[in-house]
CSV table of C-alpha atoms in Angstrom, one decimal:
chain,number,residue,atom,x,y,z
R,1,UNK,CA,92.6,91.7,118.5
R,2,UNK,CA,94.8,89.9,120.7
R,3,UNK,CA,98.3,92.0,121.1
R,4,UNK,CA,100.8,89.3,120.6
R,5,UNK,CA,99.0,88.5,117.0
R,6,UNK,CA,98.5,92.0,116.0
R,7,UNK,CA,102.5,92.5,116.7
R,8,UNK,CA,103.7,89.4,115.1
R,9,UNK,CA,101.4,89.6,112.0
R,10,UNK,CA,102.2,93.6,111.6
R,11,UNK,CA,106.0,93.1,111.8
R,12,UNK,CA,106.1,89.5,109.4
R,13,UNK,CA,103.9,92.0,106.8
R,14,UNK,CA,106.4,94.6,107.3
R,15,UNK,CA,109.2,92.6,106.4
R,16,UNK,CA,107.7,90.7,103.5
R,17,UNK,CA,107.3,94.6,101.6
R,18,UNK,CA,110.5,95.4,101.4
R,19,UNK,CA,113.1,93.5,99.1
R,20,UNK,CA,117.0,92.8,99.7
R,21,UNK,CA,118.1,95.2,96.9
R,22,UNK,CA,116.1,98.1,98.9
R,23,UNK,CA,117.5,97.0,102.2
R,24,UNK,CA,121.0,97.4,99.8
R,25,UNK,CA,121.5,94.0,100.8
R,26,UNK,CA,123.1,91.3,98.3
R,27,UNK,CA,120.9,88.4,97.0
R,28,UNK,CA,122.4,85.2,96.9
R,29,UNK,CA,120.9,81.5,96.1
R,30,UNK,CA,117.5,80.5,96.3
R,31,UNK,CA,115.3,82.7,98.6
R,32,UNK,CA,111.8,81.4,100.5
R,33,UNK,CA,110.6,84.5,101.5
R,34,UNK,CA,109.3,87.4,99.3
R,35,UNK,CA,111.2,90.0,101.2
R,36,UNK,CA,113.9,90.0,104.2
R,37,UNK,CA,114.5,86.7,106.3
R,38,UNK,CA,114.4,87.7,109.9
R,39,UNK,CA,118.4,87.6,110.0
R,40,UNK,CA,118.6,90.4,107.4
R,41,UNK,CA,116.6,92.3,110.1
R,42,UNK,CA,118.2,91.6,112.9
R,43,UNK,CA,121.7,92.9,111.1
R,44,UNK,CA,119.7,95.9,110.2
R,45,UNK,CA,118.6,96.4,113.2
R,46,UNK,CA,121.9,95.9,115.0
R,47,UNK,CA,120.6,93.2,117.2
R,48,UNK,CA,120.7,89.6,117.3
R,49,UNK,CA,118.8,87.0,115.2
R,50,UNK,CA,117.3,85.5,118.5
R,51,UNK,CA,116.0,88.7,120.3
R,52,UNK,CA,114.6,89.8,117.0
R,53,UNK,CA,112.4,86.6,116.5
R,54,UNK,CA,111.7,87.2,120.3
R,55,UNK,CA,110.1,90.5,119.4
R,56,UNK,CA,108.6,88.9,115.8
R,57,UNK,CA,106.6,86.4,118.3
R,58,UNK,CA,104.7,89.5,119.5
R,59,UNK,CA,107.0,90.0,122.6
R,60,UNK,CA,108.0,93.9,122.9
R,61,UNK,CA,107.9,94.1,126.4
R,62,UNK,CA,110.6,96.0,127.7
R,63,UNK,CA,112.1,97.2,124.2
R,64,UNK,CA,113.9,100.1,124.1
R,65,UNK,CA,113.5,103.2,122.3
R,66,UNK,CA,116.7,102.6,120.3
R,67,UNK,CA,115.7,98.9,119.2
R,68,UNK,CA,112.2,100.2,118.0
R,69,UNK,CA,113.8,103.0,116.1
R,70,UNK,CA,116.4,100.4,114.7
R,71,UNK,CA,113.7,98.2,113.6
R,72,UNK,CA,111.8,100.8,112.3
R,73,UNK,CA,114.8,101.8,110.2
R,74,UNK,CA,115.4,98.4,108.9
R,75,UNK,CA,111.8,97.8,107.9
R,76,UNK,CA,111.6,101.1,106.1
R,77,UNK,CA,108.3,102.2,108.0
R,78,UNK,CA,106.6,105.1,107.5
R,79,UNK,CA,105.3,108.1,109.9
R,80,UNK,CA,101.8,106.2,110.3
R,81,UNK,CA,103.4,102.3,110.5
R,82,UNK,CA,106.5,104.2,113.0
R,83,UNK,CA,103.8,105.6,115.2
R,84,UNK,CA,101.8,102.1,115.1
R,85,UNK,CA,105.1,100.1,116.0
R,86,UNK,CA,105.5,102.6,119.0
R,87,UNK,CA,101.7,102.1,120.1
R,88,UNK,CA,101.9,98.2,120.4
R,89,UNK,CA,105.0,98.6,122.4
R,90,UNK,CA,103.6,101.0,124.6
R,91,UNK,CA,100.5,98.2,124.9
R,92,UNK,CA,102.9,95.5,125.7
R,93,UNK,CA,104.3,97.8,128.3
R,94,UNK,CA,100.7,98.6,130.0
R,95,UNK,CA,100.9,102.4,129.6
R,96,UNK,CA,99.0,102.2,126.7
R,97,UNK,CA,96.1,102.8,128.7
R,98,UNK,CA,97.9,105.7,129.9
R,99,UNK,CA,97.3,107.5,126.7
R,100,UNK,CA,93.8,107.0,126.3
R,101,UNK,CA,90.9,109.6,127.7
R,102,UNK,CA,88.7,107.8,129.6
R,103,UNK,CA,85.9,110.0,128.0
R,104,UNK,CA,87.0,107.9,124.4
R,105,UNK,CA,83.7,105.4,125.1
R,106,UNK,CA,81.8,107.5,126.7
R,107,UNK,CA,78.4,108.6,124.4
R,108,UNK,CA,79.8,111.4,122.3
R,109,UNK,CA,77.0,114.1,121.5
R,110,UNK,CA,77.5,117.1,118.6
R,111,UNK,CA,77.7,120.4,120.7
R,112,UNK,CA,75.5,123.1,119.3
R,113,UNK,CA,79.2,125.3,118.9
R,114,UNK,CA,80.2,122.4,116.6
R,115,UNK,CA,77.1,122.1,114.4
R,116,UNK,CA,77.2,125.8,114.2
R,117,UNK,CA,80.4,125.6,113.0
R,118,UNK,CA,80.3,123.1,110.4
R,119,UNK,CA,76.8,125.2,109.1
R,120,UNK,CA,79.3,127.8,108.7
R,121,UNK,CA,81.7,126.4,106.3
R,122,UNK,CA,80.7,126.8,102.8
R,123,UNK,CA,82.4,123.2,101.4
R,124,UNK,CA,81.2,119.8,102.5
R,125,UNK,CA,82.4,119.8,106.1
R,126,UNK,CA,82.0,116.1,108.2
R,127,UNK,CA,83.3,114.8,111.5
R,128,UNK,CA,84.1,111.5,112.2
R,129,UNK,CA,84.8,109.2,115.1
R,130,UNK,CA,87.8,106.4,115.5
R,131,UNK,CA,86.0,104.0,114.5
R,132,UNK,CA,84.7,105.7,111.2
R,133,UNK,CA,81.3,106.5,111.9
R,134,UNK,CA,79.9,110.2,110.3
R,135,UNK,CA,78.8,111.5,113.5
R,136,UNK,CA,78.1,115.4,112.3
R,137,UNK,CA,78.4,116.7,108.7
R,138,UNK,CA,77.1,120.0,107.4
R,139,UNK,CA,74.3,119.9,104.7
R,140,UNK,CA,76.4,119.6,101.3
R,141,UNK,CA,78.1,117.1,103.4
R,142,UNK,CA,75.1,115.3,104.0
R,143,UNK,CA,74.5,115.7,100.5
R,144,UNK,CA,77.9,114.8,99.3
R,145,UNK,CA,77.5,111.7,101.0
R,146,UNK,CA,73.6,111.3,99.9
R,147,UNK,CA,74.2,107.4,100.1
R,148,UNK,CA,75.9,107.0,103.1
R,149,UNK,CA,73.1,108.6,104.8
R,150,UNK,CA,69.9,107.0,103.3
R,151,UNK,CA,68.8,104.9,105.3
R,152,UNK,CA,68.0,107.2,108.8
R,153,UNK,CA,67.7,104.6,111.1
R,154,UNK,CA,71.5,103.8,110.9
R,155,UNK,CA,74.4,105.6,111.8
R,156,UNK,CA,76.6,106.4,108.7
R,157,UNK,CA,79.9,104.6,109.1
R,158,UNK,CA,82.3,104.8,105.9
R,159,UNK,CA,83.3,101.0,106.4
R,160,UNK,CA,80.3,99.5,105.9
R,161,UNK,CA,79.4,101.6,103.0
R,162,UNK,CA,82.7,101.1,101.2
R,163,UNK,CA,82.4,97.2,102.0
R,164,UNK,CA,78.6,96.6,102.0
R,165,UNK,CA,76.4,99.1,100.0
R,166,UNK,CA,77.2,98.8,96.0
R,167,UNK,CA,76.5,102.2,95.7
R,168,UNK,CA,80.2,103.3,97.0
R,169,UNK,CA,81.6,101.3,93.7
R,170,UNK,CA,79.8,103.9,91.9
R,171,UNK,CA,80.9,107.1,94.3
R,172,UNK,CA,84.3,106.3,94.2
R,173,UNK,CA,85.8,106.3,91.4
R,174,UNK,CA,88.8,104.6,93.0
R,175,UNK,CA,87.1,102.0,94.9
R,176,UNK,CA,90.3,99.7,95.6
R,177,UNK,CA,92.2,103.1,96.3
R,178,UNK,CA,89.0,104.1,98.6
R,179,UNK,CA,89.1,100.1,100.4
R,180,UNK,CA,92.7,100.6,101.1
R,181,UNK,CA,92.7,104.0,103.3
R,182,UNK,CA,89.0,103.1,104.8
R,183,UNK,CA,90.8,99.8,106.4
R,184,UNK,CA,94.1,101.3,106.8
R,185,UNK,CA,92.1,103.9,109.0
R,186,UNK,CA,90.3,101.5,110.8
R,187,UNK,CA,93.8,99.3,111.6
R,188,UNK,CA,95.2,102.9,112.6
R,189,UNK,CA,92.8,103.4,114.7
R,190,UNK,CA,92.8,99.8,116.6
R,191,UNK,CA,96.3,100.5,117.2
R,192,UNK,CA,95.9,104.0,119.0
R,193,UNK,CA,93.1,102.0,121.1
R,194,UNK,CA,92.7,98.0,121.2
R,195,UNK,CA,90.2,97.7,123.9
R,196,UNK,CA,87.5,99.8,121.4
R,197,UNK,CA,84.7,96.7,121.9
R,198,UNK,CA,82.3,99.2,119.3
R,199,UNK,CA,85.9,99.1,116.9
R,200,UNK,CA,85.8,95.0,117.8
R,201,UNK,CA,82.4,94.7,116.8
R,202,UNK,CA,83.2,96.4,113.3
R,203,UNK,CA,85.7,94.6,112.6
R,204,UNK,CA,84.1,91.4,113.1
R,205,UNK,CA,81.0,92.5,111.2
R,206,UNK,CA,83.0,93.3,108.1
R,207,UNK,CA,85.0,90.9,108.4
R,208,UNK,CA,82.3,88.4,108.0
R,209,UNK,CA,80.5,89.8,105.7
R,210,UNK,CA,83.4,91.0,103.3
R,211,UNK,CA,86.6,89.2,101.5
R,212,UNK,CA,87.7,92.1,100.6
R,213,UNK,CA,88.1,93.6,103.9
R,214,UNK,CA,89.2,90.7,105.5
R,215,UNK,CA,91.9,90.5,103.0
R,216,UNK,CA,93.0,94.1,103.6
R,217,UNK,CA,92.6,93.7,107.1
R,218,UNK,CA,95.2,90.7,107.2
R,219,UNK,CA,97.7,93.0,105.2
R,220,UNK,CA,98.6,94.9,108.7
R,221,UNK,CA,98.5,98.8,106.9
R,222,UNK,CA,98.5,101.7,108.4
R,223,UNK,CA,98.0,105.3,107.4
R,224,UNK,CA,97.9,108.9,108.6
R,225,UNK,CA,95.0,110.7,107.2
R,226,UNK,CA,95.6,114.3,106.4
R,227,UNK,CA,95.7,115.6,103.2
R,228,UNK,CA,95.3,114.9,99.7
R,229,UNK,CA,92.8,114.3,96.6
R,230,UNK,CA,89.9,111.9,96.0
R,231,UNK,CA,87.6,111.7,93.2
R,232,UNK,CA,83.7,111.2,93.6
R,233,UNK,CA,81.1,110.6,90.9
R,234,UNK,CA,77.8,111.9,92.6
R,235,UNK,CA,74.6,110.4,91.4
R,236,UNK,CA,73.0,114.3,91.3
R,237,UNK,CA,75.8,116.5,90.2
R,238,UNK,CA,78.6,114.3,88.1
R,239,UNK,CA,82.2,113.9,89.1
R,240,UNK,CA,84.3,115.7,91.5
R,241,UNK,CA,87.5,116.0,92.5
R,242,UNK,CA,87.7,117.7,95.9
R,243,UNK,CA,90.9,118.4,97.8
R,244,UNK,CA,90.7,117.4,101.7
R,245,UNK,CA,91.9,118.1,105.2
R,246,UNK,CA,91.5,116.7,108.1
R,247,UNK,CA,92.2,118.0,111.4
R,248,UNK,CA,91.8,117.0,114.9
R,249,UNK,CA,89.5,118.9,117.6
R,250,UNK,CA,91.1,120.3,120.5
R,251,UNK,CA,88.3,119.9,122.7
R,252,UNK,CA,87.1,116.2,121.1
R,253,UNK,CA,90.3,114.1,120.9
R,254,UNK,CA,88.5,111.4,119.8
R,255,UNK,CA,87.1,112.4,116.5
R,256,UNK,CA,88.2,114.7,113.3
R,257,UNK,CA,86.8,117.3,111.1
R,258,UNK,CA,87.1,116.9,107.6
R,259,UNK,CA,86.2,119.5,105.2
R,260,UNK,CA,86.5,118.9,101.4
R,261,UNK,CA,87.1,122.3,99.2
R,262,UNK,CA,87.2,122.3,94.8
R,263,UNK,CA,89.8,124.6,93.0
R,264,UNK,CA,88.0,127.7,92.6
R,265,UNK,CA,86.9,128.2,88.8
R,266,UNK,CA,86.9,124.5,88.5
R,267,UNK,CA,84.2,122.1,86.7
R,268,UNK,CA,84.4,120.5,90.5
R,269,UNK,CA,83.7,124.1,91.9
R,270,UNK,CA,80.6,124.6,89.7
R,271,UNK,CA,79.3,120.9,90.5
R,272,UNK,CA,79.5,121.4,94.2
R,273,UNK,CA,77.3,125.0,94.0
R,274,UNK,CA,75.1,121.9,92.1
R,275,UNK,CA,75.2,120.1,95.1
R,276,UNK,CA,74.4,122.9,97.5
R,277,UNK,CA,71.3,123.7,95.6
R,278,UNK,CA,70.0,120.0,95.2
R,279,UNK,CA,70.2,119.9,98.9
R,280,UNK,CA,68.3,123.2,100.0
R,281,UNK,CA,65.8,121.5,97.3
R,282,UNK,CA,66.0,118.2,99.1
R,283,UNK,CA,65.9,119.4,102.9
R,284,UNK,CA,69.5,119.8,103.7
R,285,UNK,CA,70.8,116.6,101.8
R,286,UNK,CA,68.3,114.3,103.7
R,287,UNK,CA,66.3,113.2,101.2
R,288,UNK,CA,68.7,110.9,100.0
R,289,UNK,CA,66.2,108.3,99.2
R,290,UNK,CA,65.0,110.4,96.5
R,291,UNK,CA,67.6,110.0,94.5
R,292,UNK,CA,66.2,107.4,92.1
R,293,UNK,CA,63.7,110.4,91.1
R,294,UNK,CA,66.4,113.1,90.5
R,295,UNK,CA,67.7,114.1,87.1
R,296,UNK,CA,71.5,114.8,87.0
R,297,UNK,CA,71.8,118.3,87.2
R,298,UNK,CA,75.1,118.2,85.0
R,299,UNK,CA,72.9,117.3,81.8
R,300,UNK,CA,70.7,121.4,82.5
């Protein structure tokens, strides 16, 4: 991901989203662009047309603090796209690498603490690295994700199974929705570290392999994951529709925690004590390659 690209392609994608009458700017004449001509940023901004297309060419060496917050303004961006804005320029700056542990490729191991922890939480509990590969999980989270971890010779990794095993059209019920945030992650995550050669390799593998994620990968977005709602339709148990959070660990800066919970009382609630018992019947959740021989328990 060379850096001049990534800034020039993130910035053009930026400005294409938002419209002159939600800048509050007039339209006049025939327009070429979908959304703001560079000018119509650079007034925005408060700067001049030229040092804008400067920084546009992927040149944001040396930009101030003011001028990114400016531009930030004047493209409309978001938390996650602000943050990602202020990670190339510190890139272009060189104390990029100044920000990143030198543990981050290192051979990350689950510490017995961790895996104790996650036993310990009742819900479907996983942890995940940068670059989106299911690196611990709890058994209903094994279980949850039953197709993401059946086949045991490969490390679970939520891009490839969104973009290159059918069976996530079928778990989520959303799939576009579910595309959008997997690559969106993945982007995020390029930005907080652009040297990731595992995060290159990814990237180039779906890439190859998918349209759809090269498209999405082209569109430059960005997201922070935190909290929300996502509907599942589980091959054993039926649909669900969990609530999530996800939280950083202290002690592992590199990788999150994500635990999924159901609204107590709810048809969700009842489906995931389902879950739980199809995977103490099934070893844990392991035995995902079974599943062509189970019989949804919804229909007992």
């Amino acid at each position: 991901m060379e850096h001049r690209a990534e800034v020039r392609d993130f910035l053009i994608t930026r400005r294409a989203k938002i419209t002159p009458q939600q800048a509050g700017l007039p339209v006049t004449g025939t327009r070429r662009v979908a959304g703001l001509r560079r000018s119509e940023v650079a007034a925005l901004a408060g700067v001049s047309v030229e040092y804008y297309a400067k920084l546009e060419r992927g040149s944001l060496a040396g930009v101030s603090a003011g001028v990114l917050e400016a531009i930030a303004r004047a493209l409309r961006l978001d938390d996650a796209e602000r943050a990602h804005l202020l990670r190339l320029a510190q890139e272009a700056n060189g104390s990029g690498a100044l920000l990143r542990p030198n543990r981050r490729h290192r051979p990350w191991t689950v510490r017995p603490s961790l895996q104790w922890t996650l036993d310990a939480i009742t819900s479907p509990a996983i942890v995940v690295n940068n670059r989106m590969d299911v690196v611990a999980a709890n058994p209903l989270g094994r279980a949850m994700y039953a197709d993401m971890f059946a086949d045991p010779a490969r490390q679970p990794n939520f891009g490839r199974f969104t973009f290159l095993d059918g069976a996530a059209r079928r778990f989520h019920t959303d799939w576009d929705a579910a595309a959008d945030m997997t690559v969106a992650d993945l982007r995020t995550s390029a930005g907080k570290d652009p040297h990731d050669k595992g995060l290159h390799d990814l990237v180039g593998e779906l890439s190859t392999l998918s349209d759809e994620f090269r498209h999405r990968w082209a569109a430059h977005n960005v997201r922070i994951h935190g909290t929300g709602i996502k509907t599942f339709r589980h091959h054993v148990v039926g649909e669900l529709v969990l609530s999530y959070e996800s939280m950083d660990l202290r002690a592992d800066p590199d990788v999150a925690l994500k635990i999924y919970a159901a609204e107590p009382g709810s048809p969700s609630a009842h489906a995931l004590t389902l879950l739980a018992s199809w995977a103490a019947m099934t070893g844990d959740g392991r035995a995902a390659d079974q599943r062509s021989e189970s019989t949804s328990m919804t229909n007992r």
